[in-house]
Amino acid sequence: GQSLEQPSEVTAVEGAIVQINCTYQTSGFYGLSWYQQHDGGAPTFLSYNALDGLEETGRFSSFLSRSDSYGYLLLQELQMKDSASYFCAVRYNAGNNRKLIWGLGTSLAVNP
Amino acid sequence: DVKVTQSSRYLVKRTGEKVFLECVQDMDHENMFWYRQDPGLGLRLIYFSYDVKMKEKGDIPEGYSVSREKKERFSLILESASTNQTSMYLCASSRQGMNYGYTFGSGTRLTVV
């Protein structure tokens, strides 16, 4: 079957760097996405990795290793507003469809 | 600002009622999705649509149906609401293609009493 694992909670302090890991088991893997969701808000798209390596977008970077079935989201210069849940999602090929499977989310608490 | 709009932020319905949740996107996206989000269970796909009048079942379609008569609008219907359908419902849309992210609506918090 298809599965994703990510930590349920991470805590860090303002100005620090935090890494949120995501490991997956899927067949027909296409790519790994990351989303941010603040309490009571809608998930917002952060990044998509289809190839191995690091993609940087401002303070956020996302990494993928297809051979290790592993990726991570790296948040630098943490700010209080980064406190949110972060979801990884894997796109994979399922017969005639391309589907998305979601992790359960990592709750990030940024403390002063 | 491009967006996905869900008709209601909060909704309270009685058991057995037929419930309509509406979703409209203004980005000319081909794909539209309905998810429900529950604590500890994450995001679960109910139905999705890749084109007008086209629909496919997701992982938990039981008790739900959908309608997509126009490209911009995707409706979720609870034929006979039950208390276990109390949840946050999220609509999303995306372009065709593998590297396009989903744009989500703000969600509808449905309570069935």
Short mmCIF file of N, CA and C in Angstrom, two decimals, chain A:
data_model
loop_
_atom_site.label_atom_id
_atom_site.label_comp_id
_atom_site.label_asym_id
_atom_site.label_seq_id
_atom_site.Cartn_x
_atom_site.Cartn_y
_atom_site.Cartn_z
N GLY A 1 0.83 -1.20 0.00
CA GLY A 1 0.00 0.00 0.00
C GLY A 1 0.86 1.25 0.00
N GLN A 2 0.18 2.38 -0.06
CA GLN A 2 0.88 3.65 -0.07
C GLN A 2 0.89 4.22 1.34
N SER A 3 1.99 4.79 1.77
CA SER A 3 2.03 5.38 3.10
C SER A 3 3.03 6.53 3.16
N LEU A 4 2.76 7.44 4.07
CA LEU A 4 3.63 8.58 4.32
C LEU A 4 3.82 8.70 5.82
N GLU A 5 5.02 9.07 6.24
CA GLU A 5 5.26 9.32 7.65
C GLU A 5 5.95 10.65 7.84
N GLN A 6 5.45 11.42 8.77
CA GLN A 6 6.10 12.66 9.17
C GLN A 6 5.88 12.82 10.66
N PRO A 7 6.78 13.56 11.36
CA PRO A 7 6.61 13.71 12.80
C PRO A 7 5.33 14.48 13.11
N SER A 8 4.73 14.18 14.26
CA SER A 8 3.47 14.85 14.59
C SER A 8 3.70 16.27 15.12
N GLU A 9 4.81 16.46 15.81
CA GLU A 9 5.06 17.79 16.40
C GLU A 9 6.54 18.13 16.34
N VAL A 10 6.81 19.41 16.14
CA VAL A 10 8.17 19.93 16.21
C VAL A 10 8.11 21.28 16.91
N THR A 11 9.08 21.54 17.77
CA THR A 11 9.15 22.83 18.47
C THR A 11 10.50 23.46 18.19
N ALA A 12 10.49 24.78 17.99
CA ALA A 12 11.74 25.51 17.74
C ALA A 12 11.59 26.94 18.25
N VAL A 13 12.70 27.67 18.24
CA VAL A 13 12.66 29.06 18.71
C VAL A 13 12.83 30.01 17.52
N GLU A 14 12.37 31.22 17.71
CA GLU A 14 12.52 32.25 16.68
C GLU A 14 13.96 32.37 16.23
N GLY A 15 14.14 32.53 14.94
CA GLY A 15 15.48 32.71 14.40
C GLY A 15 16.21 31.42 14.09
N ALA A 16 15.70 30.32 14.59
CA ALA A 16 16.37 29.03 14.39
C ALA A 16 16.03 28.43 13.03
N ILE A 17 16.61 27.26 12.77
CA ILE A 17 16.34 26.48 11.57
C ILE A 17 15.67 25.18 12.00
N VAL A 18 14.65 24.77 11.28
CA VAL A 18 14.00 23.51 11.60
C VAL A 18 13.80 22.70 10.32
N GLN A 19 13.92 21.39 10.46
CA GLN A 19 13.75 20.47 9.33
C GLN A 19 12.61 19.52 9.65
N ILE A 20 11.66 19.43 8.74
CA ILE A 20 10.53 18.51 8.91
C ILE A 20 10.69 17.41 7.87
N ASN A 21 10.81 16.19 8.35
CA ASN A 21 11.06 15.06 7.46
C ASN A 21 9.79 14.37 7.01
N CYS A 22 9.90 13.73 5.87
CA CYS A 22 8.78 12.97 5.32
C CYS A 22 9.34 11.74 4.61
N THR A 23 8.95 10.57 5.06
CA THR A 23 9.35 9.35 4.37
C THR A 23 8.11 8.70 3.78
N TYR A 24 8.28 8.08 2.64
CA TYR A 24 7.12 7.54 1.95
C TYR A 24 7.39 6.16 1.39
N GLN A 25 6.31 5.42 1.23
CA GLN A 25 6.35 4.13 0.54
C GLN A 25 5.24 4.16 -0.49
N THR A 26 5.60 4.34 -1.73
CA THR A 26 4.62 4.35 -2.81
C THR A 26 5.22 3.69 -4.04
N SER A 27 4.36 3.14 -4.85
CA SER A 27 4.78 2.70 -6.17
C SER A 27 4.32 3.74 -7.17
N GLY A 28 5.04 3.88 -8.24
CA GLY A 28 4.66 4.86 -9.24
C GLY A 28 4.84 6.30 -8.77
N PHE A 29 5.87 6.56 -7.99
CA PHE A 29 6.12 7.89 -7.42
C PHE A 29 6.34 8.92 -8.52
N TYR A 30 5.69 10.09 -8.36
CA TYR A 30 5.92 11.20 -9.29
C TYR A 30 6.62 12.38 -8.62
N GLY A 31 6.13 12.77 -7.44
CA GLY A 31 6.72 13.93 -6.81
C GLY A 31 6.19 14.16 -5.41
N LEU A 32 6.88 15.04 -4.69
CA LEU A 32 6.56 15.33 -3.28
C LEU A 32 6.23 16.81 -3.14
N SER A 33 5.10 17.09 -2.50
CA SER A 33 4.67 18.47 -2.27
C SER A 33 4.65 18.77 -0.78
N TRP A 34 4.72 20.06 -0.47
CA TRP A 34 4.57 20.53 0.91
C TRP A 34 3.52 21.63 0.96
N TYR A 35 2.70 21.58 2.02
CA TYR A 35 1.66 22.56 2.25
C TYR A 35 1.75 23.06 3.69
N GLN A 36 1.34 24.31 3.87
CA GLN A 36 1.28 24.92 5.19
C GLN A 36 -0.17 25.21 5.53
N GLN A 37 -0.56 24.95 6.77
CA GLN A 37 -1.92 25.25 7.19
C GLN A 37 -1.89 25.86 8.58
N HIS A 38 -2.34 27.12 8.67
CA HIS A 38 -2.51 27.75 9.97
C HIS A 38 -3.83 27.30 10.57
N ASP A 39 -3.91 27.35 11.90
CA ASP A 39 -5.13 26.96 12.60
C ASP A 39 -6.34 27.68 12.03
N GLY A 40 -7.35 26.92 11.63
CA GLY A 40 -8.57 27.52 11.11
C GLY A 40 -8.47 27.98 9.67
N GLY A 41 -7.30 27.81 9.06
CA GLY A 41 -7.12 28.28 7.69
C GLY A 41 -7.07 27.17 6.67
N ALA A 42 -6.92 27.55 5.43
CA ALA A 42 -6.82 26.58 4.34
C ALA A 42 -5.36 26.19 4.13
N PRO A 43 -5.11 24.95 3.71
CA PRO A 43 -3.74 24.59 3.33
C PRO A 43 -3.28 25.45 2.16
N THR A 44 -2.03 25.89 2.21
CA THR A 44 -1.47 26.64 1.09
C THR A 44 -0.23 25.92 0.56
N PHE A 45 -0.12 25.89 -0.73
CA PHE A 45 0.95 25.17 -1.42
C PHE A 45 2.29 25.88 -1.20
N LEU A 46 3.31 25.10 -0.81
CA LEU A 46 4.65 25.67 -0.61
C LEU A 46 5.63 25.27 -1.71
N SER A 47 5.67 23.97 -2.03
CA SER A 47 6.71 23.52 -2.97
C SER A 47 6.36 22.16 -3.55
N TYR A 48 7.04 21.85 -4.65
CA TYR A 48 6.89 20.54 -5.29
C TYR A 48 8.27 20.10 -5.79
N ASN A 49 8.66 18.87 -5.44
CA ASN A 49 9.92 18.30 -5.91
C ASN A 49 9.62 17.02 -6.69
N ALA A 50 10.06 16.98 -7.93
CA ALA A 50 9.95 15.76 -8.71
C ALA A 50 11.31 15.10 -8.91
N LEU A 51 12.36 15.91 -8.84
CA LEU A 51 13.73 15.42 -9.04
C LEU A 51 14.52 15.54 -7.75
N ASP A 52 15.54 14.73 -7.63
CA ASP A 52 16.41 14.78 -6.46
C ASP A 52 17.05 16.15 -6.32
N GLY A 53 17.21 16.56 -5.08
CA GLY A 53 17.93 17.79 -4.82
C GLY A 53 17.12 18.77 -3.99
N LEU A 54 17.72 19.93 -3.85
CA LEU A 54 17.16 20.98 -2.99
C LEU A 54 16.56 22.10 -3.83
N GLU A 55 15.33 22.49 -3.50
CA GLU A 55 14.67 23.63 -4.13
C GLU A 55 14.50 24.72 -3.09
N GLU A 56 14.99 25.91 -3.39
CA GLU A 56 14.93 26.98 -2.40
C GLU A 56 13.95 28.06 -2.84
N THR A 57 13.10 28.47 -1.88
CA THR A 57 12.17 29.57 -2.13
C THR A 57 12.17 30.45 -0.90
N GLY A 58 12.99 31.47 -0.92
CA GLY A 58 13.07 32.36 0.23
C GLY A 58 13.59 31.64 1.46
N ARG A 59 12.87 31.75 2.56
CA ARG A 59 13.31 31.11 3.82
C ARG A 59 13.02 29.61 3.83
N PHE A 60 12.20 29.16 2.89
CA PHE A 60 11.81 27.75 2.87
C PHE A 60 12.56 27.02 1.76
N SER A 61 13.00 25.80 2.05
CA SER A 61 13.61 24.95 1.04
C SER A 61 13.01 23.56 1.17
N SER A 62 12.97 22.84 0.06
CA SER A 62 12.47 21.47 0.10
C SER A 62 13.46 20.56 -0.62
N PHE A 63 13.62 19.38 -0.05
CA PHE A 63 14.62 18.44 -0.56
C PHE A 63 13.95 17.11 -0.85
N LEU A 64 14.46 16.43 -1.86
CA LEU A 64 13.95 15.10 -2.22
C LEU A 64 15.11 14.17 -2.55
N SER A 65 15.01 12.95 -2.03
CA SER A 65 15.89 11.87 -2.44
C SER A 65 14.99 10.70 -2.85
N ARG A 66 14.87 10.47 -4.12
CA ARG A 66 13.99 9.40 -4.62
C ARG A 66 14.54 8.03 -4.24
N SER A 67 15.86 7.90 -4.24
CA SER A 67 16.46 6.60 -3.91
C SER A 67 16.21 6.21 -2.46
N ASP A 68 16.08 7.21 -1.59
CA ASP A 68 15.84 6.95 -0.16
C ASP A 68 14.36 7.08 0.21
N SER A 69 13.52 7.43 -0.76
CA SER A 69 12.08 7.64 -0.50
C SER A 69 11.89 8.60 0.66
N TYR A 70 12.54 9.74 0.53
CA TYR A 70 12.64 10.67 1.67
C TYR A 70 12.71 12.09 1.18
N GLY A 71 12.07 12.96 1.93
CA GLY A 71 12.18 14.37 1.62
C GLY A 71 12.09 15.17 2.91
N TYR A 72 12.42 16.44 2.82
CA TYR A 72 12.24 17.29 3.99
C TYR A 72 11.95 18.72 3.58
N LEU A 73 11.33 19.41 4.50
CA LEU A 73 11.09 20.85 4.37
C LEU A 73 11.98 21.54 5.38
N LEU A 74 12.75 22.51 4.92
CA LEU A 74 13.68 23.24 5.77
C LEU A 74 13.19 24.68 5.91
N LEU A 75 12.98 25.10 7.14
CA LEU A 75 12.54 26.46 7.39
C LEU A 75 13.65 27.20 8.13
N GLN A 76 14.10 28.29 7.56
CA GLN A 76 15.20 29.06 8.14
C GLN A 76 14.69 30.38 8.73
N GLU A 77 15.48 30.93 9.61
CA GLU A 77 15.14 32.22 10.23
C GLU A 77 13.69 32.22 10.69
N LEU A 78 13.38 31.24 11.50
CA LEU A 78 12.00 31.03 11.92
C LEU A 78 11.37 32.29 12.52
N GLN A 79 10.11 32.48 12.17
CA GLN A 79 9.32 33.59 12.71
C GLN A 79 8.09 33.01 13.40
N MET A 80 7.52 33.79 14.30
CA MET A 80 6.34 33.33 15.03
C MET A 80 5.22 32.92 14.06
N LYS A 81 5.13 33.65 12.95
CA LYS A 81 4.05 33.36 11.99
C LYS A 81 4.23 32.02 11.28
N ASP A 82 5.39 31.39 11.45
CA ASP A 82 5.61 30.07 10.85
C ASP A 82 4.96 28.96 11.67
N SER A 83 4.47 29.29 12.85
CA SER A 83 3.73 28.30 13.66
C SER A 83 2.49 27.88 12.88
N ALA A 84 2.45 26.61 12.54
CA ALA A 84 1.39 26.09 11.66
C ALA A 84 1.59 24.58 11.55
N SER A 85 0.67 23.94 10.84
CA SER A 85 0.86 22.53 10.49
C SER A 85 1.41 22.45 9.09
N TYR A 86 2.32 21.51 8.87
CA TYR A 86 2.95 21.33 7.57
C TYR A 86 2.69 19.90 7.10
N PHE A 87 2.16 19.79 5.90
CA PHE A 87 1.79 18.49 5.34
C PHE A 87 2.68 18.17 4.15
N CYS A 88 3.17 16.94 4.12
CA CYS A 88 3.78 16.46 2.89
C CYS A 88 2.72 15.65 2.13
N ALA A 89 2.84 15.64 0.83
CA ALA A 89 1.89 14.92 -0.01
C ALA A 89 2.65 14.33 -1.19
N VAL A 90 2.40 13.09 -1.49
CA VAL A 90 3.09 12.41 -2.58
C VAL A 90 2.12 12.16 -3.73
N ARG A 91 2.57 12.54 -4.91
CA ARG A 91 1.78 12.25 -6.11
C ARG A 91 2.31 10.96 -6.73
N TYR A 92 1.40 10.04 -7.02
CA TYR A 92 1.84 8.75 -7.57
C TYR A 92 0.87 8.30 -8.64
N ASN A 93 1.32 7.35 -9.42
CA ASN A 93 0.53 6.81 -10.51
C ASN A 93 -0.26 5.61 -10.01
N ALA A 94 -1.59 5.67 -10.17
CA ALA A 94 -2.45 4.57 -9.73
C ALA A 94 -3.32 4.14 -10.90
N GLY A 95 -2.84 3.19 -11.66
CA GLY A 95 -3.59 2.75 -12.83
C GLY A 95 -3.68 3.87 -13.84
N ASN A 96 -4.92 4.26 -14.18
CA ASN A 96 -5.11 5.33 -15.15
C ASN A 96 -5.11 6.71 -14.51
N ASN A 97 -5.01 6.75 -13.19
CA ASN A 97 -5.08 8.03 -12.50
C ASN A 97 -3.76 8.36 -11.82
N ARG A 98 -3.55 9.66 -11.65
CA ARG A 98 -2.46 10.11 -10.81
C ARG A 98 -3.06 10.66 -9.54
N LYS A 99 -2.68 10.07 -8.44
CA LYS A 99 -3.33 10.39 -7.17
C LYS A 99 -2.36 11.08 -6.23
N LEU A 100 -2.93 11.63 -5.17
CA LEU A 100 -2.16 12.32 -4.15
C LEU A 100 -2.45 11.66 -2.82
N ILE A 101 -1.42 11.31 -2.08
CA ILE A 101 -1.60 10.80 -0.73
C ILE A 101 -0.98 11.81 0.23
N TRP A 102 -1.68 12.07 1.34
CA TRP A 102 -1.27 13.10 2.28
C TRP A 102 -0.72 12.51 3.57
N GLY A 103 0.31 13.15 4.11
CA GLY A 103 0.73 12.84 5.46
C GLY A 103 -0.26 13.43 6.46
N LEU A 104 -0.11 13.05 7.73
CA LEU A 104 -1.04 13.52 8.75
C LEU A 104 -0.69 14.90 9.28
N GLY A 105 0.45 15.42 8.86
CA GLY A 105 0.80 16.77 9.24
C GLY A 105 1.74 16.83 10.42
N THR A 106 2.60 17.85 10.41
CA THR A 106 3.52 18.14 11.51
C THR A 106 3.16 19.50 12.07
N SER A 107 2.84 19.54 13.35
CA SER A 107 2.50 20.80 14.00
C SER A 107 3.79 21.46 14.48
N LEU A 108 4.11 22.62 13.91
CA LEU A 108 5.32 23.35 14.28
C LEU A 108 4.96 24.48 15.23
N ALA A 109 5.58 24.49 16.38
CA ALA A 109 5.40 25.59 17.34
C ALA A 109 6.70 26.37 17.39
N VAL A 110 6.62 27.67 17.08
CA VAL A 110 7.79 28.54 17.17
C VAL A 110 7.63 29.40 18.41
N ASN A 111 8.59 29.27 19.31
CA ASN A 111 8.54 29.99 20.57
C ASN A 111 9.49 31.19 20.57
N PRO A 112 9.16 32.23 21.36
CA PRO A 112 10.05 33.41 21.39
C PRO A 112 11.42 33.06 21.94
#
